[in-house]
Short mmCIF file of C-alpha atoms in Angstrom, two decimals:
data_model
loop_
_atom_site.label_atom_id
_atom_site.label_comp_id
_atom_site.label_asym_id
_atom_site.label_seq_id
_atom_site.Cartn_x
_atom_site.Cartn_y
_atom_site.Cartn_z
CA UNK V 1 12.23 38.03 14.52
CA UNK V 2 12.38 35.14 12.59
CA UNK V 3 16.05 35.39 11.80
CA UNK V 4 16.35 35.14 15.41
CA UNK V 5 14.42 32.16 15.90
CA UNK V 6 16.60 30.50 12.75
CA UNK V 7 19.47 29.06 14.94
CA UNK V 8 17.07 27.94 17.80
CA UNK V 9 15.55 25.84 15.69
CA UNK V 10 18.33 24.70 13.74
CA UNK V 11 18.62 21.71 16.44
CA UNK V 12 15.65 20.63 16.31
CA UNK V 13 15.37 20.23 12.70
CA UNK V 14 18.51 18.62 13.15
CA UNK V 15 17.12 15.56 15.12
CA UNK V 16 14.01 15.25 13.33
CA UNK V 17 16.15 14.57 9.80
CA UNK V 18 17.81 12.11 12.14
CA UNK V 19 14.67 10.38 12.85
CA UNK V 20 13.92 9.84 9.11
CA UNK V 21 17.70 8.71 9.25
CA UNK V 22 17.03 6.16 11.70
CA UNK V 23 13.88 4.95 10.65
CA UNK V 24 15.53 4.19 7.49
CA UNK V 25 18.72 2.33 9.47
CA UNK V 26 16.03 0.38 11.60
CA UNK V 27 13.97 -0.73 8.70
CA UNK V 28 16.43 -1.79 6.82
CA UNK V 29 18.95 -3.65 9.23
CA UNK V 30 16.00 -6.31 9.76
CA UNK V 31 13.95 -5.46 6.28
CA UNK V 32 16.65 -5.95 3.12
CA UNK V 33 19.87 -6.35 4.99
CA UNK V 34 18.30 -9.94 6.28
CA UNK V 35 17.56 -10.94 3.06
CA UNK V 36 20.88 -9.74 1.52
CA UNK V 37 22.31 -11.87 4.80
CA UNK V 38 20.56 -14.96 4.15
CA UNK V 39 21.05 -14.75 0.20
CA UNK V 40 24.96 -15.14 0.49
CA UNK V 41 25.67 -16.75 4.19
CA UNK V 42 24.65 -19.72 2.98
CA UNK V 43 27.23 -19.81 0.49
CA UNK V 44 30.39 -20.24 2.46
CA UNK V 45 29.57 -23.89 3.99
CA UNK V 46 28.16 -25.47 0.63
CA UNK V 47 30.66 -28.10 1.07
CA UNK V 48 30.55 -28.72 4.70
CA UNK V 49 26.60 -28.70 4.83
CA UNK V 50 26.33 -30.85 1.63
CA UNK V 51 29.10 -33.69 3.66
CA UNK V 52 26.58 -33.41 6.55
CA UNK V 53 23.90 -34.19 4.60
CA UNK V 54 25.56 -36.99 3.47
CA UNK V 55 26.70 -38.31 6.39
CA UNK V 56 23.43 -37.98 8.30
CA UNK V 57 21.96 -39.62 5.26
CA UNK V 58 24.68 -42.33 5.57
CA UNK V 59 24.17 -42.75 9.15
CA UNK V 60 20.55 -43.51 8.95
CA UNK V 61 20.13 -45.67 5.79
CA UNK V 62 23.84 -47.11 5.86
CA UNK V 63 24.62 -45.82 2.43
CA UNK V 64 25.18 -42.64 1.35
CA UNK V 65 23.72 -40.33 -0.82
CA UNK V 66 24.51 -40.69 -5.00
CA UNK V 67 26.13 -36.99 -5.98
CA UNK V 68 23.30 -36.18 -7.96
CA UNK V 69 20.81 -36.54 -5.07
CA UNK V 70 23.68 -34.56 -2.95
CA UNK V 71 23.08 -31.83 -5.64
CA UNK V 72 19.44 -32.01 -5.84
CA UNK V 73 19.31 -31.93 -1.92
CA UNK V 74 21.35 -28.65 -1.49
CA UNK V 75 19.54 -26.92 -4.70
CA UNK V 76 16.73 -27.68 -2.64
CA UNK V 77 18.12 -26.39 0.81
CA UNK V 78 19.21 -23.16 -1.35
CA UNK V 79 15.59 -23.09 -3.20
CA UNK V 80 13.58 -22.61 -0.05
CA UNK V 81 14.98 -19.74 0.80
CA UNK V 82 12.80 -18.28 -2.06
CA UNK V 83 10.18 -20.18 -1.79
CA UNK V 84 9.80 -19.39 1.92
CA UNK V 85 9.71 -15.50 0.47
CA UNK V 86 7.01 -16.69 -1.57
CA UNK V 87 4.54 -17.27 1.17
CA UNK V 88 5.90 -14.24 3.14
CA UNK V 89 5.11 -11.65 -0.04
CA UNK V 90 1.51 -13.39 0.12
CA UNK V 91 1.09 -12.77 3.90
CA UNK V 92 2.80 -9.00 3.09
CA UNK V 93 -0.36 -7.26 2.19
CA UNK V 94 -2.93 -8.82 4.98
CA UNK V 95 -0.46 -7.94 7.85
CA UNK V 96 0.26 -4.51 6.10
CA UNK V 97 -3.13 -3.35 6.64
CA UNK V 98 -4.09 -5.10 9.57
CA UNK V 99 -1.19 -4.53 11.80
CA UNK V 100 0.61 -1.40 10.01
CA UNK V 101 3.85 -1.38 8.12
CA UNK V 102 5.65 -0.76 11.18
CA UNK V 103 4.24 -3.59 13.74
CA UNK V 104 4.05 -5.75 10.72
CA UNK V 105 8.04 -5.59 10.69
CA UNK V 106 8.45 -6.05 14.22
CA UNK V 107 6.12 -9.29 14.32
CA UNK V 108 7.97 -10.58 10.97
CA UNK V 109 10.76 -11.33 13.04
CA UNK V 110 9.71 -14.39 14.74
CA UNK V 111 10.30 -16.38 12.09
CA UNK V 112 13.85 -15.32 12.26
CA UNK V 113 14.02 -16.23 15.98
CA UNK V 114 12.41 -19.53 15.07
CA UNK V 115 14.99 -20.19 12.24
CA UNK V 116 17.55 -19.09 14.47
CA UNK V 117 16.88 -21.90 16.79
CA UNK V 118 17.00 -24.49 14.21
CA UNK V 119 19.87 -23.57 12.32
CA UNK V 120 21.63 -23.50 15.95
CA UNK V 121 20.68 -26.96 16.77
CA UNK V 122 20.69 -28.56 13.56
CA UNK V 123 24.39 -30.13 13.97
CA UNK V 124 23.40 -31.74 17.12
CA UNK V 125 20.15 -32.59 16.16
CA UNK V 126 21.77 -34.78 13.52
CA UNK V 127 18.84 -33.19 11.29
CA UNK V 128 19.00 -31.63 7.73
CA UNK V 129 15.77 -31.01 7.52
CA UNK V 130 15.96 -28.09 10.28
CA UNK V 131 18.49 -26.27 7.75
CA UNK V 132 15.78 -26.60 5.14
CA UNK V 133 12.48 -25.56 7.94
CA UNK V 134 14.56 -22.77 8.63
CA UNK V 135 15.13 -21.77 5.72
CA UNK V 136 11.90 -21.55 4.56
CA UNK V 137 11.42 -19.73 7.92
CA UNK V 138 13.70 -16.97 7.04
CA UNK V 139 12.63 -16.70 3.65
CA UNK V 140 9.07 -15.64 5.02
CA UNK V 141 10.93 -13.12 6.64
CA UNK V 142 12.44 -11.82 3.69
CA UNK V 143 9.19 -12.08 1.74
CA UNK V 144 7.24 -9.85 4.50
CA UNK V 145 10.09 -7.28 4.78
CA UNK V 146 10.97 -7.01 1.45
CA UNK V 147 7.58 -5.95 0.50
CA UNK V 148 6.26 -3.68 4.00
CA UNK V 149 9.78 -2.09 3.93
CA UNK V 150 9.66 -0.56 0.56
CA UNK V 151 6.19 0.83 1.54
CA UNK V 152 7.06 2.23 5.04
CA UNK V 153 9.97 4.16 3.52
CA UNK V 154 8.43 5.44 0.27
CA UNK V 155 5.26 6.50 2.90
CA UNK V 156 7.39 8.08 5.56
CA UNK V 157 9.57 9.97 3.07
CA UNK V 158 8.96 13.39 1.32
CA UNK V 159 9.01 13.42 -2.15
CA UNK V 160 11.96 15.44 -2.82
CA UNK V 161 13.99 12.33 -0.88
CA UNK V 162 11.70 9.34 -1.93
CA UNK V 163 14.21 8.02 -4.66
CA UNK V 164 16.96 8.61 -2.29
CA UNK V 165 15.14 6.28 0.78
CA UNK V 166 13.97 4.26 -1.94
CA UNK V 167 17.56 3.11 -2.57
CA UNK V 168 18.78 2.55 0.77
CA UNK V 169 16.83 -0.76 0.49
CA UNK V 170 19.30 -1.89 -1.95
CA UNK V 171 22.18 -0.28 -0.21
CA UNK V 172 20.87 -2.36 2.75
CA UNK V 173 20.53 -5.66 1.02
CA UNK V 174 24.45 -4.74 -0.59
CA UNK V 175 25.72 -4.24 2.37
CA UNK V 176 23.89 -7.40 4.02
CA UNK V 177 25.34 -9.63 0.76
CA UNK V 178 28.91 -7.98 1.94
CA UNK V 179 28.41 -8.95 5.49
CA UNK V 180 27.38 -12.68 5.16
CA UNK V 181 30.38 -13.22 2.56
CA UNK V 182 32.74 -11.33 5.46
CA UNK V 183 31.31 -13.50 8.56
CA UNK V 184 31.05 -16.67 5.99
CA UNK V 185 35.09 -16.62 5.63
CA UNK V 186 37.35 -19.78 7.13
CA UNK V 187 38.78 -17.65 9.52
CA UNK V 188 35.40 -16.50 11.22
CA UNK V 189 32.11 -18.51 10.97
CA UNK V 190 32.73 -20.48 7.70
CA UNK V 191 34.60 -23.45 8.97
CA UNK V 192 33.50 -26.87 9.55
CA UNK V 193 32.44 -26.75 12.64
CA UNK V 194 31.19 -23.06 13.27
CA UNK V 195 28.87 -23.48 10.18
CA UNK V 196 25.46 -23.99 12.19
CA UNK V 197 25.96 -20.63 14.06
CA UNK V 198 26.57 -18.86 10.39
CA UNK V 199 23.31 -19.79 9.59
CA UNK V 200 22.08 -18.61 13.33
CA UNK V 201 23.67 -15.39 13.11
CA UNK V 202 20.68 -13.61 11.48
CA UNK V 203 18.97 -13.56 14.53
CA UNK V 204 21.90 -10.39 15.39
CA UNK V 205 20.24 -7.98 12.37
CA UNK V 206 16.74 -9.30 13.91
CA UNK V 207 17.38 -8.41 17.12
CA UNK V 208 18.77 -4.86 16.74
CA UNK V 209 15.52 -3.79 14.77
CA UNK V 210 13.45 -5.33 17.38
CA UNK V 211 15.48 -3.13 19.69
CA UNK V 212 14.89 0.00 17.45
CA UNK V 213 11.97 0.24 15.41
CA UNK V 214 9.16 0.50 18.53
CA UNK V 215 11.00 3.89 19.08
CA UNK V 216 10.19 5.21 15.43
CA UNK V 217 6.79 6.69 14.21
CA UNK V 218 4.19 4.46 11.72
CA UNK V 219 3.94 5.39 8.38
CA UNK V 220 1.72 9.21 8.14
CA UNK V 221 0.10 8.10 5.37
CA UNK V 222 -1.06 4.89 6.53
CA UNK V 223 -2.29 6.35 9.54
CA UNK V 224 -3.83 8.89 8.15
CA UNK V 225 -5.82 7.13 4.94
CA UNK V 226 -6.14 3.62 6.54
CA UNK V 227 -6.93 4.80 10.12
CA UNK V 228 -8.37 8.05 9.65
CA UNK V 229 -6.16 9.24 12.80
CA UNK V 230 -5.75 12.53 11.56
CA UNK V 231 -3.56 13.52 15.30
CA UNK V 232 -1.17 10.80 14.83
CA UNK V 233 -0.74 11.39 11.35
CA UNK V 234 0.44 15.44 12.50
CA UNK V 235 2.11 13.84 15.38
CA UNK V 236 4.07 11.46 12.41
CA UNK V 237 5.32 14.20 10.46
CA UNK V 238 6.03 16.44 13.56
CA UNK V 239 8.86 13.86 14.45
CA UNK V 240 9.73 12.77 10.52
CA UNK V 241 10.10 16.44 9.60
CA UNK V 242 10.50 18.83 12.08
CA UNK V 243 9.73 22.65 12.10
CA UNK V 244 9.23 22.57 8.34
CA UNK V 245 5.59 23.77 6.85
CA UNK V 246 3.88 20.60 6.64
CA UNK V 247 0.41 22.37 4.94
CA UNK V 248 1.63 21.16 1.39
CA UNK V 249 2.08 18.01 2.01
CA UNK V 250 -0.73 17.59 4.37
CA UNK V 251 -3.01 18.88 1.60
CA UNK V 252 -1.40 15.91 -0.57
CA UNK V 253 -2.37 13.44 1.65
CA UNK V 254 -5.78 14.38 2.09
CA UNK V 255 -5.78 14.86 -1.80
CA UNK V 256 -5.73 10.45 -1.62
CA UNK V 257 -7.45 10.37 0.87
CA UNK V 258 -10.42 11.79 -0.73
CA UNK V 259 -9.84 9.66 -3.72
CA UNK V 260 -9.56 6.95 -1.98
CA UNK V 261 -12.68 7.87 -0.17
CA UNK V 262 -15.44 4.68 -0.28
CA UNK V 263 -12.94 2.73 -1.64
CA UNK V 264 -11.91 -0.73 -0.47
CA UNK V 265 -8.42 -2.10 -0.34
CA UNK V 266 -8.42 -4.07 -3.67
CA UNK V 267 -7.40 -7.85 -3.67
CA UNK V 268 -4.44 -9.14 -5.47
CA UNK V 269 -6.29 -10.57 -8.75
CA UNK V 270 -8.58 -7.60 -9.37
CA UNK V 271 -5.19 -5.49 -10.29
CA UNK V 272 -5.24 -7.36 -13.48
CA UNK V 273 -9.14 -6.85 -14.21
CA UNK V 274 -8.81 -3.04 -14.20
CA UNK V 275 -7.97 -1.18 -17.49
CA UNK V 276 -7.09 1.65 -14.99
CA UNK V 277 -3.70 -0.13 -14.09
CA UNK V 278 -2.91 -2.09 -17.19
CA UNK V 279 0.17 -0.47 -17.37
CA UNK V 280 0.94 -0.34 -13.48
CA UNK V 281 1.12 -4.06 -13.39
CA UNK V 282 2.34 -4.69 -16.89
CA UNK V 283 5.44 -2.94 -15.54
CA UNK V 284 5.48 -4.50 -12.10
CA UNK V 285 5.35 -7.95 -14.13
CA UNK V 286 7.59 -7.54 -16.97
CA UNK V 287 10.23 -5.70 -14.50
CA UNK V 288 9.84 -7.83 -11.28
CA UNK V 289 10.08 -10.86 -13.52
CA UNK V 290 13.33 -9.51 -15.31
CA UNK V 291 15.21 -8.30 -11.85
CA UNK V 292 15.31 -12.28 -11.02
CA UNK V 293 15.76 -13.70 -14.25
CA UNK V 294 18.41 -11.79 -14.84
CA UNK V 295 20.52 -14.08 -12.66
CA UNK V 296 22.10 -12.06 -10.33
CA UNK V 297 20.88 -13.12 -7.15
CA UNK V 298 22.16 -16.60 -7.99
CA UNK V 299 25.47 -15.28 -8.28
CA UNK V 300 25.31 -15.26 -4.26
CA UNK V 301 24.18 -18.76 -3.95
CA UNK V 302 26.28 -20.36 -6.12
CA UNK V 303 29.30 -18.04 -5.97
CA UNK V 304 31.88 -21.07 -5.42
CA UNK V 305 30.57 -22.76 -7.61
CA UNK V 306 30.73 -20.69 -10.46
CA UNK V 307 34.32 -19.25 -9.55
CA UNK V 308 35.86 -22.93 -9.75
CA UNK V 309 34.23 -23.47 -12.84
CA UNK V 310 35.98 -20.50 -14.06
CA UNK V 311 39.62 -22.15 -12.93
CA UNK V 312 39.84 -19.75 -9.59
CA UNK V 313 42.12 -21.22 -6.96
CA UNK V 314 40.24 -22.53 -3.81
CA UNK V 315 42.31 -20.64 -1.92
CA UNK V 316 41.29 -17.77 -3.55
CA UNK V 317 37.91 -18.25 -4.02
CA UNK V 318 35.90 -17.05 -1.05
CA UNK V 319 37.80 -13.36 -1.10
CA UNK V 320 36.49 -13.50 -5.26
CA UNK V 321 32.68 -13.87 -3.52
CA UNK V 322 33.30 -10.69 -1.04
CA UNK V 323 33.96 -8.90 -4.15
CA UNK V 324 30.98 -9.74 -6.03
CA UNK V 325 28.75 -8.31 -2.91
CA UNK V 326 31.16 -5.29 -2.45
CA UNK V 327 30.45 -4.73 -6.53
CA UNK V 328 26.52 -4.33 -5.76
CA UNK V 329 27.63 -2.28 -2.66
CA UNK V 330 29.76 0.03 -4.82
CA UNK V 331 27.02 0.70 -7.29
CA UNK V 332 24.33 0.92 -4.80
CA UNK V 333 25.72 3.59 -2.80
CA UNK V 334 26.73 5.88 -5.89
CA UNK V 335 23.48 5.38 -7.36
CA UNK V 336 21.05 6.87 -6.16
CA UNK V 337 42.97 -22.13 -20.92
CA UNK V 338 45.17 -18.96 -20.84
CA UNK V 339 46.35 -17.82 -17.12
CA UNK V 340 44.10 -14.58 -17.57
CA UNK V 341 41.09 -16.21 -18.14
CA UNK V 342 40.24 -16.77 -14.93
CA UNK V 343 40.31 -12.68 -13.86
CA UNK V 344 38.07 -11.76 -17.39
CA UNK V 345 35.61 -14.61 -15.78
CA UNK V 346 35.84 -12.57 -12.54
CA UNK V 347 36.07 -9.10 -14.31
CA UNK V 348 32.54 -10.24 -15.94
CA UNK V 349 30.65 -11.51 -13.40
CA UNK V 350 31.92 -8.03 -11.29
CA UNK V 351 30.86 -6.39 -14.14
CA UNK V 352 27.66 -7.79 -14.34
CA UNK V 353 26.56 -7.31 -10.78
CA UNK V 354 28.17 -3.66 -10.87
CA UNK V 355 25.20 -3.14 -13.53
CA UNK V 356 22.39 -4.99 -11.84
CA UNK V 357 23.47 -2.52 -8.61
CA UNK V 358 23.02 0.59 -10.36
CA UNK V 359 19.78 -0.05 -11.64
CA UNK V 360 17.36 -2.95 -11.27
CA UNK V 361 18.20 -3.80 -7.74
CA UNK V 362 17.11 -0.44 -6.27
CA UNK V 363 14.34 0.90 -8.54
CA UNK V 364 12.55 -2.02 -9.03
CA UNK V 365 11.46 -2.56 -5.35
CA UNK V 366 9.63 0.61 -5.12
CA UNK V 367 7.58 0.05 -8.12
CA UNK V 368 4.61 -1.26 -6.29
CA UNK V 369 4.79 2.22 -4.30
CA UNK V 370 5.29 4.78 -6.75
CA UNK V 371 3.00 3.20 -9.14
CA UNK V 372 -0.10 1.99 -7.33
CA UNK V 373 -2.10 4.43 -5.03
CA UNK V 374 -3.04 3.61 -1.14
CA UNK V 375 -5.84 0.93 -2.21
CA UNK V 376 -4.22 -1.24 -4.45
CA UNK V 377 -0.54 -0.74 -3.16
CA UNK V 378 -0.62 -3.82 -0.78
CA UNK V 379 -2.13 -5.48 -3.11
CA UNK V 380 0.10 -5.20 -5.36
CA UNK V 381 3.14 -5.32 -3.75
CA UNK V 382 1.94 -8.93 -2.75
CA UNK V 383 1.94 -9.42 -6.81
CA UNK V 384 5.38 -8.10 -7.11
CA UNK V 385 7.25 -10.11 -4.50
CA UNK V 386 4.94 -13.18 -5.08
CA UNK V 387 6.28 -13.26 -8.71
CA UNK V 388 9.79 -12.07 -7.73
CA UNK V 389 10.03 -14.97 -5.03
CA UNK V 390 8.62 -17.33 -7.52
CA UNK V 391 10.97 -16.57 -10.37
CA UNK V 392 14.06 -16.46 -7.94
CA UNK V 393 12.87 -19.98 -6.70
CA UNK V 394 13.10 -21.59 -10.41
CA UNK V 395 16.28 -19.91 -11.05
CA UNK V 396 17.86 -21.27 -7.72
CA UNK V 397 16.88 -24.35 -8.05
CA UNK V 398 17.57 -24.64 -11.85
CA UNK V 399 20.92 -22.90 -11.30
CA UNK V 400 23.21 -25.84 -10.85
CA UNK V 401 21.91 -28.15 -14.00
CA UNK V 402 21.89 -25.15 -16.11
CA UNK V 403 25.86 -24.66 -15.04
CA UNK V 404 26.41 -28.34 -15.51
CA UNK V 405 24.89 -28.15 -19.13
CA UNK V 406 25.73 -24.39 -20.48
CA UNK V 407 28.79 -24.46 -18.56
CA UNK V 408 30.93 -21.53 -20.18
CA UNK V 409 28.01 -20.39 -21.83
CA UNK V 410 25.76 -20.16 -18.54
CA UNK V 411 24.79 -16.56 -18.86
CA UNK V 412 23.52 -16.14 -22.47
CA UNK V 413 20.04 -16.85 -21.34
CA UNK V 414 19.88 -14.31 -18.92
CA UNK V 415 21.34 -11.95 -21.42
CA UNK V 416 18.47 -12.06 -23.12
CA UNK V 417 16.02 -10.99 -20.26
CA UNK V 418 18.14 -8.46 -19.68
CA UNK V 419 17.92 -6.78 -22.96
CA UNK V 420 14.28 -7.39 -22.80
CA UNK V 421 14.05 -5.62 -19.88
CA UNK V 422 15.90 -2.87 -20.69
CA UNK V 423 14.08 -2.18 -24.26
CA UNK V 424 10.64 -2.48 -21.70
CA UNK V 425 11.55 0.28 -19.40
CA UNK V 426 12.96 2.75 -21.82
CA UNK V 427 9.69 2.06 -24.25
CA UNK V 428 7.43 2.02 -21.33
CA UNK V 429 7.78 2.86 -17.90
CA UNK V 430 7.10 6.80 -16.95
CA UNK V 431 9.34 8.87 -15.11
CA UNK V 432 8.37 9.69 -11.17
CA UNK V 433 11.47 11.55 -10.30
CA UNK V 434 9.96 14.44 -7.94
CA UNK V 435 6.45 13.93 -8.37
CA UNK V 436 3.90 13.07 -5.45
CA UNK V 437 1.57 9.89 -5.41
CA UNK V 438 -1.21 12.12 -7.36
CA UNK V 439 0.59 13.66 -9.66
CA UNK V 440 2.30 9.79 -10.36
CA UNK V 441 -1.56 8.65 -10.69
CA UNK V 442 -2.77 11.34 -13.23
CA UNK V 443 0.26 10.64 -15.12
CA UNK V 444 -0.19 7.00 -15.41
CA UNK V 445 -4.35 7.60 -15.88
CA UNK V 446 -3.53 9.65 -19.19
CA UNK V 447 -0.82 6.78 -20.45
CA UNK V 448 -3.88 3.86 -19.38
CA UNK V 449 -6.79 5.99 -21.07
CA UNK V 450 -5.17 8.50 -23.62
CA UNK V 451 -8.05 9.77 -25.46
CA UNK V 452 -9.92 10.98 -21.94
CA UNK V 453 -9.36 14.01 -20.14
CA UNK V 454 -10.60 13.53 -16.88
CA UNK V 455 -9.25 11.46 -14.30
CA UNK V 456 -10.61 8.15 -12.50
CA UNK V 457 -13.79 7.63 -11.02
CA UNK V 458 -14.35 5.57 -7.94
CA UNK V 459 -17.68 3.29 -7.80
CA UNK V 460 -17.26 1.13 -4.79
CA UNK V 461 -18.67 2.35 -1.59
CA UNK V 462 -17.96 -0.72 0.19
CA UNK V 463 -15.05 0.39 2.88
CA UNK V 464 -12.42 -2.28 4.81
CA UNK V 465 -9.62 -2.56 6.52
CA UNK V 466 -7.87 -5.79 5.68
CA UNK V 467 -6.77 -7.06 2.20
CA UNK V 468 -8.68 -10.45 1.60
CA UNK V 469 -6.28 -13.35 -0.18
#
């Protein structure tokens, strides 16, 4: 009988792997994708929005702007970018509890419309400072997403295929790099005068996940341990994974729950006052901290900039960028004065990002998940992109000078944090291939307290729904 029933339900099983499939796509095309977008569109019209500058500057003072104040202005214009994701990874954990990982995506998105608008105006406006509002804007939006998307996936998935979803946030922001570099070029929206609706064009990614998302279910787990809907948490994983036996990972989920019985949603500083997580956020900060340091990111910004410092042609230099974003593309997808000079300097820098892809730039974001259990996750992934966003800022705005002073040299400090951060996670970070959010806890409970058997206890009895700042 049940051989018979096999193909029936073959279908059906069919679609509800698609749903996973779709909630991943839906996520991600307004969750890492935008912030891959923003990261490298705004490289294509650094010449054409620092001449603006200084010709709005010009127009209102009558003299224009000295080169190093044209420099510290677009440092500045690049710099909130992170700084807007700053605020946003603060505001992450409030409107992850209040609202839900889902909603909290879908309401993230106004600040793209709202940057959209003055990006699109901007020009006419004779106004640089709507480029720099709107950055900020978007950053927010890449602060929020980066942080609630990680945690809607790694929640929504089963743990045989969390690693796999957990990396489709850095295929997504890849793929959004490759994209801004591709619509940035001369011949599409990188030209002189088509620059202001480069910058507006992330409103597109924003508007197809506004589109998509309401159709896909909230995160089970969520629902279940935050809301105590135990019928919409079945009705979750009914349309996540179909007509397989949900009991085992039902009995999971009520496993937290239980532990997290009585138990309020911590706040950001107390992670650091618990011996419990010493190592949970020794890794988070040591990690988080390297994956910007690192450098790679700025790569994005300052692409251009780098290249004709290396001797590429101009000509040249803008299909050299598309292949530093198609590098981290590459690598995230099969994760899980001589005349050659110039192509070793491009080699390296391929090289480089080739290496950041395969590792850092798809593990690290789903730290704060694996590591932390339902009532300190938000909180901590508000630590985690608080201290990426700020270390990102620095770098961005420090970029330039340090290029101008190291010149050839410009990467031996982030060498350094690199090997740091490698020595780190092969010392210290535990291995959560295949293992569920319990088994992930225990593990880390006997590295935090090794001379005690049993596991955590839970005092509080206070219970609440919001995460206070």
């Amino acid at each position: 009988m049940e051989e018979e029933l096999e193909p029936s339900l073959r279908p059906r099983t069919q679609i509800q792997g698609r749903i996973l499939l779709l909630t991943i796509c839906a996520a991600g095309i307004g969750g890492t994708f935008q912030f891959g977008y923003n990261l490298s569109i705004i490289n294509a019209p650094t010449s054409h929005i620092q001449e603006f500058t200084n010709e709005t500057w010009q127009a209102r003072t009558g003299e224009p702007l000295p080169d190093h104040l044209v420099l510290l202005m677009w440092s500045l214009i690049v710099s909130l970018y992170p700084l807007g994701g700053l605020f946003g990874a603060l505001l992450a954990g409030p409107l992850a509890i209040t609202l839900g990982r889902k909603k909290s995506l879908l309401v993230n998105n106004i600040f793209v419309v709202s940057a959209a608008i003055l990006f699109g105006f901007s020009r006419k406006a004779a106004s640089f400072e709507m480029i720099m509002l709107g950055r900020l804007l978007v950053g927010v939006n890449a602060g929020v997403s980066m942080n609630i998307q990680p945690m809607y996936l790694g929640e929504s998935a089963p743990k045989e295929l969390r690693g796999a979803v957990a990396m489709s946030s850095a295929i997504f922001t890849a793929l959004g790099i490759v994209m801004g570099q591709v619509v940035g070029l001369r011949e599409l929206l990188g030209g002189p005068q088509a620059w202001p609706l480069l910058l507006a064009s992330c409103l597109v990614p924003g508007a197809l996940q506004l589109a998509s998302l309401p159709l896909l279910p909230e995160s089970p787990r969520y629902l279940l341990i935050d809301c105590g809907d135990t019928e919409a948490c079945l009705a979750a994983l009914r349309r996540l994974r179909g007509s397989r036996d949900l009991a085992g990972e039902l009995e999971e989920l009520e496993e937290e729950r239980a532990a997290c019985q009585g138990c309020r949603a911590r706040r950001p500083w107390e992670l650091f006052q618990h011996r419990a997580l010493r190592r949970q956020v020794t890794s988070l900060v040591v990690l988080g901290s390297a994956m910007e340091l690192c450098g790679n990111d700025s790569v994005y910004a300052y692409a251009s900039s780098v290249f004709r410092k290396a001797g590429v042609p101009e000509a040249k230099i803008q299909y050299a960028i598309i292949g530093t974003g198609s590098c981290e593309l590459l690598m995230a997808v099969v994760s899980s004065s001589f005349p050659w000079t110039l192509y070793l300097a491009m080699a390296c820098i391929f090289a480089f990002i080739l290496s950041f892809g395969i590792g850092p730039a798809g593990v690290t974001g789903i730290l704060a998940t694996e590591l932390f259990d339902q009532t300190a996750r938000p909180a901590a992934c508000m630590v985690c992109g608080a201290l990426m966003w700020l270390m990102l800022f620095l770098v961005g705005l420090g970029f330039p000078f340090i290029m101008e002073a190291l010149s050839h040299f410009l990467y031996v400090p982030f060498l350094g944090v690199c090997v740091c951060g490698a020595i780190y996670t092969g010392l210290f970070l535990p291995e959560t291939k295949g293992k569920t959010f319990q088994e992930i806890s225990r593990e880390l409970h006997r590295l935090n307290f090794p001379r005690r058997a049993q596991g955590p206890t839970w005092r509080s009895l206070e219970v609440i729904q919001s995460t206070e700042l």
